[in-house]
Coordinates of C-alpha atoms in Angstrom, one line a residue:
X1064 CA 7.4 -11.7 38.2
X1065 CA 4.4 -10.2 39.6
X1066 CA 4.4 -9.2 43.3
X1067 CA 1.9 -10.8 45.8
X1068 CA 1.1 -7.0 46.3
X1069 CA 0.4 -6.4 43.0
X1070 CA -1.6 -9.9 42.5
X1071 CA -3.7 -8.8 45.5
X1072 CA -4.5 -5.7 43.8
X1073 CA -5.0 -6.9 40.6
X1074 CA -7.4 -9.2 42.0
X1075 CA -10.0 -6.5 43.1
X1076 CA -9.3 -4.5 40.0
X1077 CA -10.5 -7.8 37.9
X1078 CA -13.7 -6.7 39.5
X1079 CA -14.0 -3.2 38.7
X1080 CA -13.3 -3.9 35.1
X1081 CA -15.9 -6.4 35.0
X1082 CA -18.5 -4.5 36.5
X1083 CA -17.3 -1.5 34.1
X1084 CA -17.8 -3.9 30.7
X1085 CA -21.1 -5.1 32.5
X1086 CA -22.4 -1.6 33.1
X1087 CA -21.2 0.2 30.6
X1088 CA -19.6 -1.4 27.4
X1089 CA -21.8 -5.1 27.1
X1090 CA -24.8 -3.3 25.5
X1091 CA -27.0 -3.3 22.4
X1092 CA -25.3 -0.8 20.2
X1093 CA -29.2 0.0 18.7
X1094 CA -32.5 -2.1 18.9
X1095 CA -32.1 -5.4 17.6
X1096 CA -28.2 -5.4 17.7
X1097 CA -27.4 -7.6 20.6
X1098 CA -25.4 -7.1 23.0
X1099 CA -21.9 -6.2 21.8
X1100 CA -18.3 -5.0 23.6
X1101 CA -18.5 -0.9 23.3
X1102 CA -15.1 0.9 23.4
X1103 CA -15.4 3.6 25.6
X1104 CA -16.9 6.5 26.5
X1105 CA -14.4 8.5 24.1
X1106 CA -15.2 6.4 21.3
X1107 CA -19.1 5.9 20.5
X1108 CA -20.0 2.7 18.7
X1109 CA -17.6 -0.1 17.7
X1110 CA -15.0 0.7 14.9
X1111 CA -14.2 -2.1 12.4
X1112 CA -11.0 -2.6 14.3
X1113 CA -12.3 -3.4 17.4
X1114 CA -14.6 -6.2 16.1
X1115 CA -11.9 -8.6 17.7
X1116 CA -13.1 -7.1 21.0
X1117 CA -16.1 -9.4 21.3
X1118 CA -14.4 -12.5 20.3
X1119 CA -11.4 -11.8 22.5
X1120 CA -13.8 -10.8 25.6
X1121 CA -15.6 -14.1 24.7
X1122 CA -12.7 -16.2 25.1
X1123 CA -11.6 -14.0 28.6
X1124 CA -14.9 -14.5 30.6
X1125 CA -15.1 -18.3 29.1
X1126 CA -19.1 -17.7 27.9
X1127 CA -21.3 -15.3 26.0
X1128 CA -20.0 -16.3 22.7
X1129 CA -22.9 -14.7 21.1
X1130 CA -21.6 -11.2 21.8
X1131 CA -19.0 -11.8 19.3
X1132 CA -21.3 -13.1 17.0
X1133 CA -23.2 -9.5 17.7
X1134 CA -19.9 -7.6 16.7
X1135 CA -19.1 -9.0 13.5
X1136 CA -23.2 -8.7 12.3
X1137 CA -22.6 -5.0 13.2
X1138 CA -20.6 -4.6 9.9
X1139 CA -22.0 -7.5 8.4
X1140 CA -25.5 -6.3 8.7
X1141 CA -24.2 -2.9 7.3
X1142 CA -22.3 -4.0 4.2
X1143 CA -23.3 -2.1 1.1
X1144 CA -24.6 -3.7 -1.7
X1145 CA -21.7 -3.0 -3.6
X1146 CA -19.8 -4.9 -1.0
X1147 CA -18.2 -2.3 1.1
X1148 CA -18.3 -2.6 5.2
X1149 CA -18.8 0.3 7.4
X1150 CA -15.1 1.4 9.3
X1151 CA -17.6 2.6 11.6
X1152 CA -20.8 1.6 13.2
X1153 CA -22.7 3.9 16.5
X1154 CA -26.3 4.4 17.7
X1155 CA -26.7 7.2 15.4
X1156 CA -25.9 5.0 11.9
X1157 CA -22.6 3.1 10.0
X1158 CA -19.8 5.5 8.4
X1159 CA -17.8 4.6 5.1
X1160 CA -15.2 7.5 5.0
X1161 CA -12.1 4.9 5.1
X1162 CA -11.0 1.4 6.1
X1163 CA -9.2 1.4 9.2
X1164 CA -9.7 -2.3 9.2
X1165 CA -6.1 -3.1 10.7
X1166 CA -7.1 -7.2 11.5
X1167 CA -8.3 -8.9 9.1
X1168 CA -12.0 -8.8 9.3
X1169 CA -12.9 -12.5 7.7
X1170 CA -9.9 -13.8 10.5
X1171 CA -12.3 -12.3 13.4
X1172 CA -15.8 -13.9 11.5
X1173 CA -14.3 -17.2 11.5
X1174 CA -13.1 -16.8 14.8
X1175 CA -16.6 -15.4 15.8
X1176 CA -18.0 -18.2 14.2
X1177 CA -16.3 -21.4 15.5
X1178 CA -17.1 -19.7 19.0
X1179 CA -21.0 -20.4 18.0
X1180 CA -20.7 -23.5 16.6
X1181 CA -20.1 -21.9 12.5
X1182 CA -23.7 -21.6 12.4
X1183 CA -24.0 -19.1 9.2
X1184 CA -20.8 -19.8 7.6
X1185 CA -21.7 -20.0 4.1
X1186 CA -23.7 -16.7 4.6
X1187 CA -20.4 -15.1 6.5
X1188 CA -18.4 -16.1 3.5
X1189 CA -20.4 -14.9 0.6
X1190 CA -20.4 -11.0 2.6
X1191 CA -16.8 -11.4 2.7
X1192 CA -16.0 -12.5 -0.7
X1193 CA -17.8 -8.9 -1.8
X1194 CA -16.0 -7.0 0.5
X1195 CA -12.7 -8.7 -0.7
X1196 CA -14.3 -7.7 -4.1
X1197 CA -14.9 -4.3 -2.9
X1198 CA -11.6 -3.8 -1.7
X1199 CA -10.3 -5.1 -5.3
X1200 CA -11.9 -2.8 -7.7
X1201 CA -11.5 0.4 -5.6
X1202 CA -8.8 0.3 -3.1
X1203 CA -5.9 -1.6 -5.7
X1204 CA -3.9 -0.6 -7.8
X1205 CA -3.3 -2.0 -11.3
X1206 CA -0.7 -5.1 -9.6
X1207 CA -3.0 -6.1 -7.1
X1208 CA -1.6 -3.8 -4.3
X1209 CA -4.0 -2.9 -1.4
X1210 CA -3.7 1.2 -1.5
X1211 CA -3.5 3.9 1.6
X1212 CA -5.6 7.0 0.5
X1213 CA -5.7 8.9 4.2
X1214 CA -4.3 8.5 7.6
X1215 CA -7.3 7.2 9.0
X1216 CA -6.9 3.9 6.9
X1217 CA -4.5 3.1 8.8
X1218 CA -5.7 3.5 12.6
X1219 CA -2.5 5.4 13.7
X1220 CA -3.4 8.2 14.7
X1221 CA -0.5 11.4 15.2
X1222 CA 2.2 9.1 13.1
X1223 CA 4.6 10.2 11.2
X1224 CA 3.8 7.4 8.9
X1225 CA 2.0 10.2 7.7
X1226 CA 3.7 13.4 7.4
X1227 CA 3.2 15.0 3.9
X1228 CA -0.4 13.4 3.9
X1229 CA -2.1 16.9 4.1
X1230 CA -5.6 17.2 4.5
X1231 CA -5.6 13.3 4.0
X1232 CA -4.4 12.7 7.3
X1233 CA -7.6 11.7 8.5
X1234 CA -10.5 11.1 6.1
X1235 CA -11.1 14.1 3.2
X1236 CA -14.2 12.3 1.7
X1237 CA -17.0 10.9 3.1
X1238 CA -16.1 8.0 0.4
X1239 CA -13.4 5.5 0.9
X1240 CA -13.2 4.9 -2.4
X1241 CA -12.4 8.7 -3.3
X1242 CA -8.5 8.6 -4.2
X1243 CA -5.5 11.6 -3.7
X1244 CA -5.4 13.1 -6.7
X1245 CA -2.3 13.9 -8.3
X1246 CA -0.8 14.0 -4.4
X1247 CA 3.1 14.2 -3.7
X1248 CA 3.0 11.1 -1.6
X1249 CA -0.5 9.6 -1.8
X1250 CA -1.8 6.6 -2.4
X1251 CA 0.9 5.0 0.0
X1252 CA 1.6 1.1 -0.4
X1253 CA 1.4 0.2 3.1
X1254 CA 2.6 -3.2 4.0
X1255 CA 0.6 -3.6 7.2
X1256 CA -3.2 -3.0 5.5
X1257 CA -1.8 -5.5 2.6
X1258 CA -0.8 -7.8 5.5
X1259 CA -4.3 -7.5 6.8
X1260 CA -5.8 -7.7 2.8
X1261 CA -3.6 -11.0 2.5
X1262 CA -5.2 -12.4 5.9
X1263 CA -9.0 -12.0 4.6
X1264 CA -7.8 -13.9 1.2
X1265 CA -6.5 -16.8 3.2
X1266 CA -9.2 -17.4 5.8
X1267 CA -11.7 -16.7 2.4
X1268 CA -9.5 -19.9 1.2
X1269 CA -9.6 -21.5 4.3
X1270 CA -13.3 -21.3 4.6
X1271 CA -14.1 -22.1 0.4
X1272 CA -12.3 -25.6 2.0
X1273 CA -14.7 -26.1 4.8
X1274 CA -17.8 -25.0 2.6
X1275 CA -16.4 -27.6 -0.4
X1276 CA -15.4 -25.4 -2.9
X1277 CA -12.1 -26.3 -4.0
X1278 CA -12.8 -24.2 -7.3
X1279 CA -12.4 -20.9 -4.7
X1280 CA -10.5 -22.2 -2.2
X1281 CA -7.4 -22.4 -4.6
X1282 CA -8.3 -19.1 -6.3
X1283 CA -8.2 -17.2 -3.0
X1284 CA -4.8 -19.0 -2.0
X1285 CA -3.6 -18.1 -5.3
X1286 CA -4.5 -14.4 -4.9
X1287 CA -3.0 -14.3 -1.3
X1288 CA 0.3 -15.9 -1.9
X1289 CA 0.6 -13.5 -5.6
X1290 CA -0.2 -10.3 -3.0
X1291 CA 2.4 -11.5 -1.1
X1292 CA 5.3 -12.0 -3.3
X1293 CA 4.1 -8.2 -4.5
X1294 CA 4.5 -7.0 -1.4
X1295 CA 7.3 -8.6 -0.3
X1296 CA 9.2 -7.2 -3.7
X1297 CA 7.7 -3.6 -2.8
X1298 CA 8.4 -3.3 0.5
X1299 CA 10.8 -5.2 1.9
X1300 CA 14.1 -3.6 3.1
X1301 CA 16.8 -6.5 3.0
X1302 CA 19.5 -4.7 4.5
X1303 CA 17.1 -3.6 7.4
X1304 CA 15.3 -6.8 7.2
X1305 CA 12.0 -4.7 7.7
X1306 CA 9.2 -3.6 5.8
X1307 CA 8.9 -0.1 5.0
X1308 CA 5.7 1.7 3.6
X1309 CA 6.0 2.8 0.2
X1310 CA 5.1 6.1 -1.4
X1311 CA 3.2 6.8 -4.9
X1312 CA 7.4 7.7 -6.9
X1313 CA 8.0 3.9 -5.1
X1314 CA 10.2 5.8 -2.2
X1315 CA 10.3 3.6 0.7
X1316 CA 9.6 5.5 3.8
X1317 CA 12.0 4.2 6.9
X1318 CA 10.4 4.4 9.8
X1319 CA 9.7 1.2 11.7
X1320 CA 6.1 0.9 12.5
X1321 CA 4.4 -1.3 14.9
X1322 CA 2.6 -1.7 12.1
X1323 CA 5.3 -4.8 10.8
X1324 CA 3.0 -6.8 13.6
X1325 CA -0.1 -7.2 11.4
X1326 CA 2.5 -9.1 9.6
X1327 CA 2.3 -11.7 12.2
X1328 CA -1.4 -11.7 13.1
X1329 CA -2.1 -12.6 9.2
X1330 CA 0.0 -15.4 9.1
X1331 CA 1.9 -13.1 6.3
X1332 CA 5.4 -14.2 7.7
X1333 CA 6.4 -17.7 7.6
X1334 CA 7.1 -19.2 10.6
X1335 CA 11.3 -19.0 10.5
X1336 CA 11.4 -15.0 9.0
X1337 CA 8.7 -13.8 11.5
X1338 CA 11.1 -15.5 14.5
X1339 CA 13.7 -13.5 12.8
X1340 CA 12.0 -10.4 12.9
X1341 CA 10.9 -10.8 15.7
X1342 CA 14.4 -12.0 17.6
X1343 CA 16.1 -8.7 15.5
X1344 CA 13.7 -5.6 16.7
X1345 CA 11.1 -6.9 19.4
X1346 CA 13.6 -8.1 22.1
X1347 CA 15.7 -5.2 21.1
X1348 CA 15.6 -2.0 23.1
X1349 CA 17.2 0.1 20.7
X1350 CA 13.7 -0.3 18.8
X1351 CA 10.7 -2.1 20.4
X1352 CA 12.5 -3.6 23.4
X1353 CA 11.1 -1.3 26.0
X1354 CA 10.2 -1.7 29.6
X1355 CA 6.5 -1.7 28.8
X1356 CA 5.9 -2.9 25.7
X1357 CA 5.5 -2.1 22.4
X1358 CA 6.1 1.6 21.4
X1359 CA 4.2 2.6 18.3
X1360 CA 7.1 3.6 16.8
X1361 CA 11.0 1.9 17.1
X1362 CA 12.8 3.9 19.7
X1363 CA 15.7 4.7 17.6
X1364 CA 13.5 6.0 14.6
X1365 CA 14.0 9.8 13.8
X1366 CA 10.1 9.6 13.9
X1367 CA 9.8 8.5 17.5
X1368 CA 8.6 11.2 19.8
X1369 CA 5.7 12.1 22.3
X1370 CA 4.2 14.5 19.9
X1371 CA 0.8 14.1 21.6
X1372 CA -0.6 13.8 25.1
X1373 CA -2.5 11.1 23.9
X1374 CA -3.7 8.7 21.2
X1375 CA 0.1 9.1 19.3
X1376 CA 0.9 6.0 17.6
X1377 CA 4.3 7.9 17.0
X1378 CA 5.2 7.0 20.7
X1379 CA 2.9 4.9 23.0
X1380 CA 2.4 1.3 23.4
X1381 CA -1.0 0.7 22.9
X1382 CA -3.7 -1.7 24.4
X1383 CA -4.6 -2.6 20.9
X1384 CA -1.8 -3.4 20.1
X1385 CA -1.4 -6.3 23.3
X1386 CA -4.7 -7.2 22.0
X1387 CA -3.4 -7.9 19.0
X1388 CA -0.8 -10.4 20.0
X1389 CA -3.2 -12.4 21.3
X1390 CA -3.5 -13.6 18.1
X1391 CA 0.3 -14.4 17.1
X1392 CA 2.7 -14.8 19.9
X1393 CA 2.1 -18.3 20.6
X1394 CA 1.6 -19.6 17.1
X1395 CA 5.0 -18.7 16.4
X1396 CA 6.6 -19.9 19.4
X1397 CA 6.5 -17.0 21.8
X1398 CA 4.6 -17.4 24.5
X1399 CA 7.2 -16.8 27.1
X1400 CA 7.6 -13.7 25.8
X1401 CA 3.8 -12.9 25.6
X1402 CA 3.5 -13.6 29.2
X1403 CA 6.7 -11.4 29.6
X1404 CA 4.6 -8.6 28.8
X1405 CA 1.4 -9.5 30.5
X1406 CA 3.4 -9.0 33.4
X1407 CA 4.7 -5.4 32.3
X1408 CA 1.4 -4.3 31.8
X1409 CA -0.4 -5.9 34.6
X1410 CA 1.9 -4.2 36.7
X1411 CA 1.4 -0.4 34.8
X1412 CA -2.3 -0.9 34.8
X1413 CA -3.2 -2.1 38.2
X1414 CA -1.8 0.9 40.2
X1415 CA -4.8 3.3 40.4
X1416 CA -4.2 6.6 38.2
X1417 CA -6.6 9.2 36.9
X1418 CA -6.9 7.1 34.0
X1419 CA -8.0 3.6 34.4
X1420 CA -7.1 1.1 32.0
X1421 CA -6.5 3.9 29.4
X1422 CA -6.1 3.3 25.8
X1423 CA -2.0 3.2 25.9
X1424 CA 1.1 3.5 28.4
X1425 CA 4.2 5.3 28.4
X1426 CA 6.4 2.5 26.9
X1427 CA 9.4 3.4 29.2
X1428 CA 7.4 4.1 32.9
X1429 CA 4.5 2.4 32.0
X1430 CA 2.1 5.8 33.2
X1431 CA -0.9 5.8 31.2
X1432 CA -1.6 9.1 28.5
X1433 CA -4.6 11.0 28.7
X1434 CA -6.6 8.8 26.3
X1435 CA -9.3 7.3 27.3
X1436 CA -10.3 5.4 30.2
X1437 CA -11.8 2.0 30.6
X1438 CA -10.8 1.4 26.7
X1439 CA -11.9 -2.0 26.0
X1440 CA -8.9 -3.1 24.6
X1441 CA -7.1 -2.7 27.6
X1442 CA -9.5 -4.2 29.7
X1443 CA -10.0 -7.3 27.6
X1444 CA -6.3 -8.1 27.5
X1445 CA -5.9 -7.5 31.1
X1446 CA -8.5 -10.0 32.1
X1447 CA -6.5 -12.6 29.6
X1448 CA -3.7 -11.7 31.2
X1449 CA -4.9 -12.4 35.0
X1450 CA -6.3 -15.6 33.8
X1451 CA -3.0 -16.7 31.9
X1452 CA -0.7 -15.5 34.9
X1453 CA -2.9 -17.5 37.7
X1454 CA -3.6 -14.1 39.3

């Protein structure tokens, strides 16, 4: 429970966050952009990760559905003609070095969209249909596998997910579509960015049945479901009951990512295995179980260790990733548990601290690393969470 202290608190701190966003986050990212939810001032631009920010920030402040409209043209607007979205978009242009995608993009249009009324769907799904095409002919391998070719696909920064990666660890090329070349490790089957590449084939399905095109509706459905039975056989640890990234020899790598929760957000577990899972390592505190969480890594993993002062995905529990559950928890029966942690974190956050509604927390005292302040992520979820708790 939340103390009337810390309600009273939280209350006034509801206000500086929104007068933050308003000043210095809802902004037109260039001329003609509309407004959109900025990250921070670490982070310049919008990264394709974030585009959920502007649909989830829509949905906390109950109006300005437009802004997320406004995030998802950012990479819409900067698609390639051969298909491929920016990972990155700022003031100064759009970047194309990697994916880092991490939810699935066509899951955040279609939310995006039934916010403003699915005006534009038809056009929303033929720019996702070539970037699902994009992803296919350059970033698979020969059995329909989604491939890792750098660190920076993945979003987790300072894991150990990728030791061995080399100069790979964050983007070699200024081409996503450059792969490792005869690498000891690389490309990596990951089973989170194949979680994420399942989700934009079943929302492609989803929408082909809204626009009336049974024809690619099923095709899409097919695609997903083969992806994940090939996933499922690749990764999948049954002893563990956990999926494990995958090296280019087929070595699975053991270390329990938070990563497994894309899973979840892409609908890529059934209802009954992702309560499983979930019941197993997420109420656990030998792995995600922690005071404040979720660490980036499971606590009893060789791999699990501060090794940075901020932005480690080895260690923290991060804002994005409370984001993120926004999105699962109470589709597959969890909501106690989601307002569980709403409660952790609105107490870490409120207390003030020399970094405000930072990018992540320590995941056993809940004291905030040196990464960026006023992260939008962090904000957004704290608003949902005052709103959810009757704060």
């Amino acid at each position: 429970m939340v103390s009337e202290a810390t309600r009273q608190a939280a209350r006034a701190r509801r206000e500086e966050i929104l007068e933050e966003i308003e000043k210095n986050h809802l902004r037109e990212l260039y001329p003609g952009s509309g407004k959109c939810m900025l990250i921070s001032g670490m982070y310049p631009g919008v990264w394709l990760e974030h585009a959920y920010d502007g649909v989830a920030y829509a949905d906390a402040v109950g109006q300005q559905a437009e802004v997320a409209r406004h995030q998802i043209d950012l990479f819409l607007d900067g698609q390639r003609e051969n298909g491929q979205l920016p990972f990155r978009v700022t003031a100064a242009g759009r970047e194309y070095s990697h994916l880092q995608e991490c939810v699935p993009f066509a899951l955040v249009c279609d939310l995006a969209l039934r916010q403003n009324g699915n005006v534009g769907l038809r056009e929303v799904y033929e720019k996702l249909k070539q970037w699902d095409a994009w992803q296919a002919r350059y970033h698979t391998d020969a059995r329909g596998r989604l491939l890792t070719f750098c660190g920076w696909d993945t979003g987790h920064d300072n894991s150990r997910r990728l030791a061995d990666f080399g100069i790979y660890e964050t983007a070699a090329t200024a081409e996503a579509r450059d792969r490792p070349q005869q690498h000891a490790v690389l490309p990596l089957i990951m089973p989170d960015m194949n979680a994420v590449y399942y989700g934009d084939k079943r929302v492609l399905s989803e929408m082909a049945g809204r626009l009336g095109v049974p024809a690619e509706q099923a095709r899409y459905a097919q695609e997903a479901e083969a992806l994940r039975k090939e996933i499922t056989a690749t990764c999948y640890d049954a002893a563990d009951d956990f999926y494990y990234d995958v090296d280019c020899h087929g070595n699975r790598r053991k270390i329990r990512s938070i990563g497994v929760t894309a899973l979840f957000v892409s609908r890529f577990f059934e209802r009954e295995e992702g309560r499983r899972v979930f019941f197993r390592y997420f109420r656990s505190p030998e792995y995600f179980g922690t005071p404040y969480p979720y660490p980036s890594i499971a606590v009893s993993d060789a791999a699990f260790e501060k090794n940075a002062p901020g932005n480690s995905w080895n260690y923290y529990a991060q804002g994005l990733t409370m984001l993120r559950t926004l999105l699962w928890m109470d589709d597959y029966g969890l909501s106690d548990d989601l307002e569980a942690n709403m409660e952790r974190w609105v107490a870490a956050l409120t207390p003030r601290s020399a970094v405000p509604f930072g990018q992540e927390i320590d995941p056993f005292t809940g004291a905030p690393s040196s990464a960026s302040p006023y992260y939008s992520s962090s904000m957004i979820f704290y608003l949902v969470a005052l709103r959810r708790l009757g704060i």
